[in-house]
mmCIF file of C-alpha atoms in Angstrom:
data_model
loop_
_atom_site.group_PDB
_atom_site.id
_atom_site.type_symbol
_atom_site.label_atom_id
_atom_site.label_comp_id
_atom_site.label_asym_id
_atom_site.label_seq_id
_atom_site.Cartn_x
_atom_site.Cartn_y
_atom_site.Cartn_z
ATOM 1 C CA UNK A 383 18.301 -4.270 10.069
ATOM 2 C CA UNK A 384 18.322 -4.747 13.801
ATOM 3 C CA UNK A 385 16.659 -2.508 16.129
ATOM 4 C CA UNK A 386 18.419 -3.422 19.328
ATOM 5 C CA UNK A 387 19.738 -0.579 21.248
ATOM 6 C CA UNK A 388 22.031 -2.655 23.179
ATOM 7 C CA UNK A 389 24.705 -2.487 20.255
ATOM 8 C CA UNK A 390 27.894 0.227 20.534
ATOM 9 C CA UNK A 391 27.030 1.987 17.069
ATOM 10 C CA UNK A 392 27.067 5.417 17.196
ATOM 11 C CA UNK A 393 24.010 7.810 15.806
ATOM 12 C CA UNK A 394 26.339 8.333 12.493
ATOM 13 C CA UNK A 395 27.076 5.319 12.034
ATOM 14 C CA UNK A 396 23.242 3.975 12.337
ATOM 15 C CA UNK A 397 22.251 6.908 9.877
ATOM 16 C CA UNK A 398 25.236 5.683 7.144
ATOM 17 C CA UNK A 399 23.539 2.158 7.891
ATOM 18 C CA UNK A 400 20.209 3.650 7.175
ATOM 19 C CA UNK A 401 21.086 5.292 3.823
ATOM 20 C CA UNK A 402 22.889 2.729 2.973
ATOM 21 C CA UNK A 403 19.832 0.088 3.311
ATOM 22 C CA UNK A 404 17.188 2.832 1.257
ATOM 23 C CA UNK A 405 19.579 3.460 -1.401
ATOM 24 C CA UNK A 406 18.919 0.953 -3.523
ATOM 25 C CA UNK A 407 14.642 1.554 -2.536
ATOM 26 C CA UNK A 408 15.466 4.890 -4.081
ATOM 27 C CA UNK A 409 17.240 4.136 -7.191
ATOM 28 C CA UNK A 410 13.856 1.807 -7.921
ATOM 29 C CA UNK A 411 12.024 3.981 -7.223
ATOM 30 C CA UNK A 412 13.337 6.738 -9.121
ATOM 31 C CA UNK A 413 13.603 3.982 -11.879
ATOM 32 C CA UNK A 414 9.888 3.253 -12.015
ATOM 33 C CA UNK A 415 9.170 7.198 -11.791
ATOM 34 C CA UNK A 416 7.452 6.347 -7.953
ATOM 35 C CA UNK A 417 6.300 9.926 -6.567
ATOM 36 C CA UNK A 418 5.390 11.345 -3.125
ATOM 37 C CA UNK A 419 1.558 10.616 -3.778
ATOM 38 C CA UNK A 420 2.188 7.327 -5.090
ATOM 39 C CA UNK A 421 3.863 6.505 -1.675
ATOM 40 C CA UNK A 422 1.059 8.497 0.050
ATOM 41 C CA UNK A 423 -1.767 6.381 -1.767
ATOM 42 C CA UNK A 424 -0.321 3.420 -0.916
ATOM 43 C CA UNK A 425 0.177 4.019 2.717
ATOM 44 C CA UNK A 426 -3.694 4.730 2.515
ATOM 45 C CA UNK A 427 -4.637 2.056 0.901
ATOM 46 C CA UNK A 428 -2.566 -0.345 3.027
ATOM 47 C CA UNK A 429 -3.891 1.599 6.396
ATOM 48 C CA UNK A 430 -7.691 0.698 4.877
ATOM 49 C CA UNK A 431 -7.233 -3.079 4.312
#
C-alpha cells in the first residue's frame, strides 16, 4: 500500500482501500480466535525486543 500523498484518491476511496487490505487480517484473525489483548501483548512484546 503506498503512502504517497501525491496521488488524486480521495479520503473514501483510501479508507475502501484500507478495509479492503485488513479484511482478510480480520477474517484470520477472527479464525484463530486473536483478541484485543493478544494484539496488545504482542505490540509489547515487540516494543521490548
Amino acid at each position: 500500500m503506498s503512502t504517497d500523498t501525491t496521488d488524486n484518491t480521495s479520503d473514501s476511496e483510501r479508507k475502501e482501500q484500507w478495509e479492503t487490505a485488513t479484511e482478510d487480517v480480520r477474517e484470520r484473525f477472527d479464525a484463530e480466535d486473536v483478541t484485543e489483548e493478544d494484539v496488545e501483548a504482542a505490540i509489547e512484546w515487540a516494543r521490548s525486543e
